[in-house]
CSV table of C-alpha atoms in Angstrom, one decimal:
chain,number,residue,atom,x,y,z
A,1,UNK,CA,-0.2,23.0,-1.8
A,2,UNK,CA,0.1,21.8,1.7
A,3,UNK,CA,-2.9,23.6,2.9
A,4,UNK,CA,-4.8,22.2,0.1
A,5,UNK,CA,-3.9,18.5,1.1
A,6,UNK,CA,-4.6,19.2,4.7
A,7,UNK,CA,-8.1,20.5,3.6
A,8,UNK,CA,-8.6,17.3,1.3
A,9,UNK,CA,-8.0,15.0,4.2
A,10,UNK,CA,-10.2,16.7,6.6
A,11,UNK,CA,-13.0,16.5,4.0
A,12,UNK,CA,-12.4,12.8,3.5
A,13,UNK,CA,-12.1,12.0,7.1
A,14,UNK,CA,-15.9,11.9,7.7
A,15,UNK,CA,-16.5,9.7,4.7
A,16,UNK,CA,-13.6,7.3,5.9
A,17,UNK,CA,-15.5,7.2,9.5
A,18,UNK,CA,-18.9,6.5,7.9
A,19,UNK,CA,-17.5,3.7,5.5
A,20,UNK,CA,-16.4,1.7,8.6
A,21,UNK,CA,-19.0,-1.1,9.3
A,22,UNK,CA,-21.0,-0.7,12.1
A,23,UNK,CA,-19.7,-3.1,14.8
A,24,UNK,CA,-23.3,-4.5,15.9
A,25,UNK,CA,-24.1,-5.1,12.2
A,26,UNK,CA,-20.7,-6.7,11.7
A,27,UNK,CA,-21.7,-9.1,14.4
A,28,UNK,CA,-25.1,-9.7,13.5
A,29,UNK,CA,-26.4,-8.2,16.7
A,30,UNK,CA,-29.0,-5.6,17.9
A,31,UNK,CA,-27.7,-2.9,20.0
A,32,UNK,CA,-29.0,-4.1,23.3
A,33,UNK,CA,-27.4,-7.6,22.9
A,34,UNK,CA,-26.0,-8.9,26.2
A,35,UNK,CA,-22.3,-10.4,26.7
A,36,UNK,CA,-23.3,-13.9,26.0
A,37,UNK,CA,-24.8,-12.8,22.6
A,38,UNK,CA,-21.6,-11.1,21.8
A,39,UNK,CA,-19.4,-13.9,22.7
A,40,UNK,CA,-21.6,-16.4,20.5
A,41,UNK,CA,-21.5,-14.1,17.5
A,42,UNK,CA,-17.8,-13.9,17.7
A,43,UNK,CA,-17.5,-17.6,18.0
A,44,UNK,CA,-19.6,-18.5,15.1
A,45,UNK,CA,-18.1,-15.5,12.7
A,46,UNK,CA,-14.5,-16.1,13.7
A,47,UNK,CA,-14.7,-19.6,12.8
A,48,UNK,CA,-16.4,-19.0,9.5
A,49,UNK,CA,-14.0,-16.3,8.3
A,50,UNK,CA,-10.6,-17.7,9.7
A,51,UNK,CA,-7.9,-17.2,7.3
A,52,UNK,CA,-7.0,-21.0,7.4
A,53,UNK,CA,-10.4,-21.8,6.1
A,54,UNK,CA,-10.4,-19.2,3.7
A,55,UNK,CA,-7.0,-19.3,2.0
A,56,UNK,CA,-6.0,-16.7,-0.7
A,57,UNK,CA,-9.2,-14.7,0.4
A,58,UNK,CA,-8.2,-11.4,1.3
A,59,UNK,CA,-11.8,-10.3,2.1
A,60,UNK,CA,-12.4,-13.1,4.5
A,61,UNK,CA,-9.1,-12.3,6.2
A,62,UNK,CA,-10.1,-8.7,6.6
A,63,UNK,CA,-13.4,-9.8,8.2
A,64,UNK,CA,-11.8,-12.0,10.6
A,65,UNK,CA,-9.7,-8.8,11.7
A,66,UNK,CA,-12.7,-6.7,11.7
A,67,UNK,CA,-14.9,-9.3,13.8
A,68,UNK,CA,-12.1,-9.4,16.5
A,69,UNK,CA,-11.9,-5.7,16.4
A,70,UNK,CA,-16.0,-5.3,16.9
A,71,UNK,CA,-15.6,-7.9,19.9
A,72,UNK,CA,-12.9,-6.3,21.7
A,73,UNK,CA,-14.9,-3.0,21.8
A,74,UNK,CA,-18.3,-4.3,22.5
A,75,UNK,CA,-17.4,-6.9,25.2
A,76,UNK,CA,-15.6,-3.9,27.1
A,77,UNK,CA,-18.4,-2.1,29.1
A,78,UNK,CA,-16.7,1.2,28.9
A,79,UNK,CA,-15.5,1.0,25.3
A,80,UNK,CA,-18.9,0.1,24.3
A,81,UNK,CA,-20.3,3.2,25.9
A,82,UNK,CA,-18.0,5.1,24.1
A,83,UNK,CA,-18.9,3.4,20.8
A,84,UNK,CA,-22.6,3.9,21.2
A,85,UNK,CA,-22.2,7.7,21.9
A,86,UNK,CA,-19.3,8.7,19.5
A,87,UNK,CA,-19.1,5.7,17.0
A,88,UNK,CA,-15.6,4.5,15.5
A,89,UNK,CA,-13.8,8.0,15.7
A,90,UNK,CA,-14.8,8.2,19.6
A,91,UNK,CA,-13.1,4.5,20.1
A,92,UNK,CA,-10.0,5.6,18.2
A,93,UNK,CA,-9.4,8.8,20.2
A,94,UNK,CA,-10.1,6.7,23.7
A,95,UNK,CA,-7.4,4.3,22.3
A,96,UNK,CA,-5.0,7.2,21.6
A,97,UNK,CA,-5.5,7.3,17.9
A,98,UNK,CA,-4.4,3.8,16.9
A,99,UNK,CA,-4.7,0.1,17.5
A,100,UNK,CA,-7.5,-2.2,16.5
A,101,UNK,CA,-10.3,-3.0,19.1
A,102,UNK,CA,-8.8,-3.4,22.5
A,103,UNK,CA,-5.4,-4.1,21.5
A,104,UNK,CA,-5.7,-7.9,21.0
A,105,UNK,CA,-4.1,-9.8,18.3
A,106,UNK,CA,-7.0,-11.5,16.5
A,107,UNK,CA,-5.3,-14.8,16.5
A,108,UNK,CA,-4.6,-14.6,20.3
A,109,UNK,CA,-8.4,-13.7,20.8
A,110,UNK,CA,-9.3,-16.8,18.6
A,111,UNK,CA,-7.0,-18.9,20.7
A,112,UNK,CA,-8.6,-17.9,24.0
A,113,UNK,CA,-12.0,-18.9,22.6
A,114,UNK,CA,-10.8,-22.4,20.9
A,115,UNK,CA,-7.2,-23.2,21.8
A,116,UNK,CA,-4.8,-24.4,19.1
A,117,UNK,CA,-2.5,-21.2,18.9
A,118,UNK,CA,-5.3,-19.2,17.2
A,119,UNK,CA,-5.0,-21.5,14.0
A,120,UNK,CA,-6.7,-24.5,12.3
A,121,UNK,CA,-3.4,-26.1,11.5
A,122,UNK,CA,-2.9,-29.6,10.0
A,123,UNK,CA,-2.1,-32.3,12.4
A,124,UNK,CA,-3.1,-30.1,15.3
A,125,UNK,CA,-4.8,-31.8,18.3
A,126,UNK,CA,-8.6,-31.8,17.8
A,127,UNK,CA,-11.3,-33.0,20.2
A,128,UNK,CA,-13.7,-35.8,19.8
A,129,UNK,CA,-16.8,-35.1,17.6
A,130,UNK,CA,-20.2,-35.1,19.1
A,131,UNK,CA,-23.2,-36.8,17.7
A,132,UNK,CA,-26.8,-36.0,18.3
A,133,UNK,CA,-30.4,-37.1,16.9
A,134,UNK,CA,-32.7,-34.5,15.9
A,135,UNK,CA,-36.2,-35.8,15.1
A,136,UNK,CA,-38.5,-33.8,12.9
A,137,UNK,CA,-41.9,-34.6,11.3
A,138,UNK,CA,-42.3,-36.0,7.8
A,139,UNK,CA,-44.0,-32.9,6.8
A,140,UNK,CA,-40.5,-31.1,7.1
A,141,UNK,CA,-38.8,-33.4,4.8
A,142,UNK,CA,-41.6,-32.8,2.3
A,143,UNK,CA,-42.0,-29.0,2.4
A,144,UNK,CA,-38.6,-28.0,3.9
A,145,UNK,CA,-38.4,-26.0,7.3
A,146,UNK,CA,-35.8,-24.2,9.5
A,147,UNK,CA,-35.6,-26.3,12.8
A,148,UNK,CA,-34.2,-25.3,16.0
A,149,UNK,CA,-32.6,-27.5,18.6
A,150,UNK,CA,-30.5,-27.1,21.9
A,151,UNK,CA,-27.8,-29.2,23.2
A,152,UNK,CA,-25.7,-29.1,26.6
A,153,UNK,CA,-22.0,-29.2,25.8
A,154,UNK,CA,-18.6,-28.2,27.5
A,155,UNK,CA,-17.6,-24.6,26.7
A,156,UNK,CA,-14.6,-22.4,27.6
A,157,UNK,CA,-15.5,-20.2,30.6
A,158,UNK,CA,-16.6,-16.7,29.8
A,159,UNK,CA,-15.7,-15.2,33.0
A,160,UNK,CA,-12.0,-16.1,32.8
A,161,UNK,CA,-11.8,-16.9,29.1
A,162,UNK,CA,-10.4,-20.1,29.9
A,163,UNK,CA,-7.5,-19.3,32.1
A,164,UNK,CA,-9.1,-20.6,35.1
A,165,UNK,CA,-7.8,-17.7,37.1
A,166,UNK,CA,-9.9,-14.9,38.5
A,167,UNK,CA,-7.2,-12.3,37.7
A,168,UNK,CA,-6.1,-14.0,34.6
A,169,UNK,CA,-2.6,-14.9,35.9
A,170,UNK,CA,-1.2,-18.5,35.7
A,171,UNK,CA,2.1,-19.4,37.3
A,172,UNK,CA,4.6,-22.0,36.0
A,173,UNK,CA,4.2,-25.0,37.9
A,174,UNK,CA,7.3,-25.6,40.3
A,175,UNK,CA,7.5,-29.3,39.9
A,176,UNK,CA,7.4,-30.0,36.4
A,177,UNK,CA,8.7,-26.4,35.4
A,178,UNK,CA,5.9,-26.1,32.9
A,179,UNK,CA,6.3,-29.3,31.1
A,180,UNK,CA,3.3,-31.0,32.4
A,181,UNK,CA,5.1,-34.2,32.6
A,182,UNK,CA,7.7,-35.6,35.3
A,183,UNK,CA,10.1,-38.1,35.5
A,184,UNK,CA,9.7,-40.9,38.4
A,185,UNK,CA,12.2,-43.7,39.1
A,186,UNK,CA,10.7,-47.0,40.5
A,187,UNK,CA,13.2,-49.7,42.0
A,188,UNK,CA,12.6,-53.1,40.3
A,189,UNK,CA,15.3,-54.9,42.1
A,190,UNK,CA,18.4,-53.9,44.1
A,191,UNK,CA,20.4,-51.6,41.9
A,192,UNK,CA,17.9,-52.0,38.8
A,193,UNK,CA,15.6,-48.8,38.3
A,194,UNK,CA,13.0,-48.1,35.7
A,195,UNK,CA,12.2,-44.4,34.6
A,196,UNK,CA,8.5,-43.4,34.0
A,197,UNK,CA,7.2,-40.3,32.4
A,198,UNK,CA,4.0,-39.3,34.2
A,199,UNK,CA,1.6,-36.4,34.2
A,200,UNK,CA,2.4,-33.9,36.9
A,201,UNK,CA,0.2,-34.4,39.6
A,202,UNK,CA,0.5,-30.8,40.8
A,203,UNK,CA,-0.8,-29.0,37.7
A,204,UNK,CA,-2.6,-31.9,36.3
A,205,UNK,CA,-0.5,-31.9,32.9
A,206,UNK,CA,-1.2,-28.3,32.3
A,207,UNK,CA,2.4,-27.0,33.2
A,208,UNK,CA,1.0,-24.0,35.1
A,209,UNK,CA,-1.0,-23.4,38.4
A,210,UNK,CA,-3.6,-20.8,39.5
A,211,UNK,CA,-3.4,-19.0,43.0
A,212,UNK,CA,-6.8,-17.5,42.7
A,213,UNK,CA,-9.3,-19.7,40.9
A,214,UNK,CA,-12.1,-18.5,38.8
A,215,UNK,CA,-15.3,-18.4,40.8
A,216,UNK,CA,-17.5,-19.5,38.0
A,217,UNK,CA,-15.8,-22.6,36.7
A,218,UNK,CA,-13.6,-23.4,40.0
A,219,UNK,CA,-10.4,-23.0,38.0
A,220,UNK,CA,-11.5,-26.1,35.6
A,221,UNK,CA,-11.4,-23.3,32.7
A,222,UNK,CA,-14.6,-25.0,31.3
A,223,UNK,CA,-18.2,-25.1,32.2
A,224,UNK,CA,-21.3,-27.0,31.0
A,225,UNK,CA,-23.4,-24.6,28.7
A,226,UNK,CA,-26.6,-25.0,26.6
A,227,UNK,CA,-26.3,-23.8,23.0
A,228,UNK,CA,-28.8,-23.3,20.5
A,229,UNK,CA,-28.6,-24.3,16.8
A,230,UNK,CA,-30.5,-23.7,13.4
A,231,UNK,CA,-31.2,-26.8,11.4
A,232,UNK,CA,-32.2,-26.1,7.8
A,233,UNK,CA,-34.2,-29.1,6.7
A,234,UNK,CA,-34.2,-29.3,2.8
A,235,UNK,CA,-37.0,-30.7,0.6
A,236,UNK,CA,-36.6,-34.3,0.1
A,237,UNK,CA,-33.6,-34.8,2.5
A,238,UNK,CA,-33.4,-38.6,3.2
A,239,UNK,CA,-34.2,-39.9,6.6
A,240,UNK,CA,-30.9,-40.2,8.6
A,241,UNK,CA,-29.2,-37.5,6.6
A,242,UNK,CA,-26.1,-36.2,8.6
A,243,UNK,CA,-25.3,-32.4,8.9
A,244,UNK,CA,-21.9,-31.3,10.2
A,245,UNK,CA,-21.3,-28.3,12.2
A,246,UNK,CA,-17.7,-27.7,12.2
A,247,UNK,CA,-15.8,-27.1,15.7
A,248,UNK,CA,-19.0,-27.1,17.6
A,249,UNK,CA,-18.3,-30.0,19.7
A,250,UNK,CA,-17.0,-29.5,23.4
A,251,UNK,CA,-14.6,-26.9,23.8
A,252,UNK,CA,-11.3,-26.6,25.5
A,253,UNK,CA,-8.5,-24.2,25.8
A,254,UNK,CA,-6.2,-27.2,25.0
A,255,UNK,CA,-7.5,-28.3,21.8
A,256,UNK,CA,-9.7,-27.3,18.7
A,257,UNK,CA,-13.1,-28.2,19.3
A,258,UNK,CA,-14.4,-31.3,17.2
A,259,UNK,CA,-17.4,-31.4,14.9
A,260,UNK,CA,-21.2,-31.5,16.0
A,261,UNK,CA,-22.7,-34.1,13.8
A,262,UNK,CA,-26.4,-34.1,13.6
A,263,UNK,CA,-28.5,-37.1,12.5
A,264,UNK,CA,-31.6,-36.0,11.0
A,265,UNK,CA,-34.5,-38.5,11.8
A,266,UNK,CA,-38.2,-38.7,11.1
A,267,UNK,CA,-40.3,-38.6,14.2
A,268,UNK,CA,-43.1,-41.0,14.7
A,269,UNK,CA,-46.5,-39.5,13.3
A,270,UNK,CA,-49.1,-38.1,15.8
A,271,UNK,CA,-52.1,-36.4,15.5
A,272,UNK,CA,-51.7,-32.4,15.6
A,273,UNK,CA,-53.3,-30.9,18.4
A,274,UNK,CA,-54.6,-27.8,16.2
A,275,UNK,CA,-57.2,-28.5,13.6
A,276,UNK,CA,-55.7,-26.5,10.8
A,277,UNK,CA,-52.5,-28.7,11.2
A,278,UNK,CA,-54.4,-32.0,10.8
A,279,UNK,CA,-53.6,-33.8,7.5
A,280,UNK,CA,-53.9,-37.2,6.1
A,281,UNK,CA,-50.3,-36.9,4.9
A,282,UNK,CA,-49.1,-36.9,8.5
A,283,UNK,CA,-49.6,-40.8,8.6
A,284,UNK,CA,-47.9,-41.5,5.2
A,285,UNK,CA,-45.1,-43.9,5.2
A,286,UNK,CA,-42.0,-43.2,3.4
A,287,UNK,CA,-39.5,-45.1,1.3
A,288,UNK,CA,-36.7,-43.0,-0.5
A,289,UNK,CA,-38.8,-40.9,-3.0
A,290,UNK,CA,-42.0,-42.8,-2.5
A,291,UNK,CA,-44.9,-42.3,-0.2
A,292,UNK,CA,-47.4,-45.0,1.0
A,293,UNK,CA,-51.0,-44.9,2.1
A,294,UNK,CA,-53.7,-47.4,2.9
A,295,UNK,CA,-57.1,-46.5,2.0
A,296,UNK,CA,-60.0,-48.4,3.6
A,297,UNK,CA,-63.1,-49.3,1.4
A,298,UNK,CA,-66.3,-50.8,2.6
A,299,UNK,CA,-67.5,-53.8,0.7
A,300,UNK,CA,-70.2,-51.9,-1.1
A,301,UNK,CA,-67.4,-49.2,-2.4
A,302,UNK,CA,-65.1,-52.0,-3.3
A,303,UNK,CA,-67.9,-53.9,-5.3
A,304,UNK,CA,-70.0,-51.0,-6.7
A,305,UNK,CA,-67.8,-48.1,-7.1
A,306,UNK,CA,-69.4,-44.6,-7.1
A,307,UNK,CA,-67.1,-43.1,-4.6
A,308,UNK,CA,-64.6,-40.2,-4.0
A,309,UNK,CA,-62.0,-39.5,-1.2
A,310,UNK,CA,-59.9,-36.6,-0.7
A,311,UNK,CA,-56.5,-36.9,1.0
A,312,UNK,CA,-54.8,-33.8,2.4
A,313,UNK,CA,-51.1,-33.9,1.5
A,314,UNK,CA,-48.2,-33.0,3.8
A,315,UNK,CA,-48.4,-29.3,2.3
A,316,UNK,CA,-52.1,-29.0,2.5
A,317,UNK,CA,-53.0,-29.8,-1.1
A,318,UNK,CA,-55.7,-32.3,-1.8
A,319,UNK,CA,-55.1,-35.7,-3.8
A,320,UNK,CA,-58.5,-37.1,-5.0
A,321,UNK,CA,-59.0,-40.6,-5.2
A,322,UNK,CA,-62.4,-42.1,-6.8
A,323,UNK,CA,-64.0,-44.9,-8.7
A,324,UNK,CA,-67.0,-44.4,-11.0
A,325,UNK,CA,-70.2,-46.6,-10.5
A,326,UNK,CA,-69.4,-50.2,-11.3
A,327,UNK,CA,-65.7,-50.0,-11.0
A,328,UNK,CA,-64.5,-52.8,-8.8
A,329,UNK,CA,-61.6,-52.6,-6.5
A,330,UNK,CA,-59.8,-55.7,-5.5
A,331,UNK,CA,-58.7,-56.2,-1.8
A,332,UNK,CA,-54.9,-55.3,-1.7
A,333,UNK,CA,-54.9,-53.6,-5.2
A,334,UNK,CA,-52.3,-50.7,-5.3
A,335,UNK,CA,-52.9,-47.4,-7.1
A,336,UNK,CA,-49.8,-45.4,-8.0
A,337,UNK,CA,-50.5,-41.6,-8.2
A,338,UNK,CA,-47.5,-40.2,-10.2
A,339,UNK,CA,-45.7,-37.1,-8.9
A,340,UNK,CA,-47.3,-37.2,-5.4
A,341,UNK,CA,-44.4,-38.7,-3.6
A,342,UNK,CA,-41.3,-37.2,-1.9
A,343,UNK,CA,-39.4,-34.3,-3.6
A,344,UNK,CA,-36.2,-35.8,-4.9
A,345,UNK,CA,-33.4,-33.9,-2.9
A,346,UNK,CA,-31.2,-31.7,-4.9
A,347,UNK,CA,-32.7,-32.7,-8.2
A,348,UNK,CA,-30.4,-31.0,-11.0
A,349,UNK,CA,-33.3,-30.2,-13.2
A,350,UNK,CA,-35.7,-28.5,-10.9
A,351,UNK,CA,-38.4,-29.9,-8.6
A,352,UNK,CA,-39.2,-33.4,-9.3
A,353,UNK,CA,-41.3,-35.8,-7.2
A,354,UNK,CA,-41.6,-39.5,-6.5
A,355,UNK,CA,-45.0,-41.4,-6.6
A,356,UNK,CA,-47.6,-41.9,-4.0
A,357,UNK,CA,-48.7,-45.7,-3.5
A,358,UNK,CA,-52.3,-46.3,-2.3
A,359,UNK,CA,-53.0,-49.6,-1.1
A,360,UNK,CA,-56.9,-50.4,-0.7
A,361,UNK,CA,-57.9,-52.6,2.2
A,362,UNK,CA,-61.6,-54.0,1.9
A,363,UNK,CA,-63.4,-54.3,5.2
A,364,UNK,CA,-66.2,-57.0,5.1
A,365,UNK,CA,-69.2,-56.7,7.4
A,366,UNK,CA,-69.2,-59.3,10.3
A,367,UNK,CA,-72.7,-60.4,9.5
A,368,UNK,CA,-75.6,-59.6,7.4
A,369,UNK,CA,-79.3,-58.9,8.3
A,370,UNK,CA,-81.7,-61.6,7.1
A,371,UNK,CA,-83.4,-59.8,4.5
A,372,UNK,CA,-80.0,-58.3,3.3
A,373,UNK,CA,-78.6,-61.7,3.1
A,374,UNK,CA,-81.4,-63.0,0.9
A,375,UNK,CA,-81.4,-60.2,-1.4
A,376,UNK,CA,-77.5,-60.6,-2.0
A,377,UNK,CA,-77.8,-64.1,-2.4
A,378,UNK,CA,-80.8,-63.8,-5.2
A,379,UNK,CA,-78.6,-61.3,-7.0
A,380,UNK,CA,-75.5,-63.5,-6.6
A,381,UNK,CA,-77.2,-66.6,-7.9
A,382,UNK,CA,-78.7,-64.8,-10.9
A,383,UNK,CA,-75.5,-63.4,-12.0
A,384,UNK,CA,-73.5,-66.9,-11.3
A,385,UNK,CA,-76.0,-68.6,-13.6
A,386,UNK,CA,-76.0,-66.3,-16.3
A,387,UNK,CA,-72.2,-66.2,-16.4
A,388,UNK,CA,-71.9,-70.0,-15.9
A,389,UNK,CA,-69.5,-69.5,-12.8
A,390,UNK,CA,-68.5,-72.8,-11.2
A,391,UNK,CA,-66.5,-71.9,-8.1
A,392,UNK,CA,-64.8,-75.3,-7.7
A,393,UNK,CA,-63.9,-75.8,-11.2
A,394,UNK,CA,-62.7,-72.2,-11.8
A,395,UNK,CA,-60.5,-72.4,-8.7
A,396,UNK,CA,-59.1,-75.8,-9.6
A,397,UNK,CA,-60.4,-77.2,-6.3
A,398,UNK,CA,-61.3,-80.9,-6.3
A,399,UNK,CA,-65.0,-82.1,-5.4
A,400,UNK,CA,-65.4,-83.5,-2.0
A,401,UNK,CA,-66.0,-86.9,-3.3
A,402,UNK,CA,-62.7,-86.8,-4.9
A,403,UNK,CA,-61.0,-86.0,-1.6
């Protein structure tokens, strides 16, 4: 019986090894990812699956631990070589048959990246939020698009992992004994003293000092970094919409990073350089769900009709405007084309669109040729006499001798 159990375990062992999720896949990385990409992936995923953000979700909690384990292995050059060659079993043998990753507590690892004791606790000190403006063309608001933007912010030094020390060691400050604050006495008058609590000038309020400062951050523990973000612009999103990236503001070992707030704004329209990207819709004006367009007509078109215009919309489809012969368009007239406006954002009953408002502007000629003027006047007089039109009477204007 004992022999049978041992054989069963040996048979199942390869299956258990295969069942463990690939570290690169777990972090969403290619096998040639560099250290910066590995750290960025850990930052993003550890925040997403943190137990404090996913209470009572055992799957998320296990994911949080697995992500820390994957990071511990891949960020260590030697362990990564072992993993690439021999997989999970090779890593376990290298670690002596036990432990997760490099032996780091997942919360300690999280704390080294974000501060705050490794947890998102209520009332915990949180850094200030950052606000940025991202401008995208109207076309993105209409069709929806994935937009990439970059910002420069404060990040925890990757070299020293936020310790400020080249060797990772920090010593308790001899002046404040690790408190970060000192008490100073100031004499106000003979025999009268005032006690004041002040930040320790030796450790700068940190409670510890560094003998060998990190050569990258100079002991500051933080550096300026450029981060890239993906922004999903949804169809019909309002101009000025706010998109929040939790805990993506300036980082520090002393507090949890604040939020990055993106204000999504419409950029000024401009003529596209590529012919295929040129469209009338680029110069539409937007108000909520409605779009507005000005169409210019000549005097003949406004008076006589018999014309057709094709407007290329924001997604490339064509909206046709036309008048039959004899149909008059008054200057300033507005035509409403239903369903050709902006998509209604997150409409409950599926895709729904506002209206397109087309205002007609009639351009009169600066002057007329003599022959053209005579023909025009003759036609006008015949029509006026036939219809009995009296401009002064019809307009309610008094005659000159009545003024």
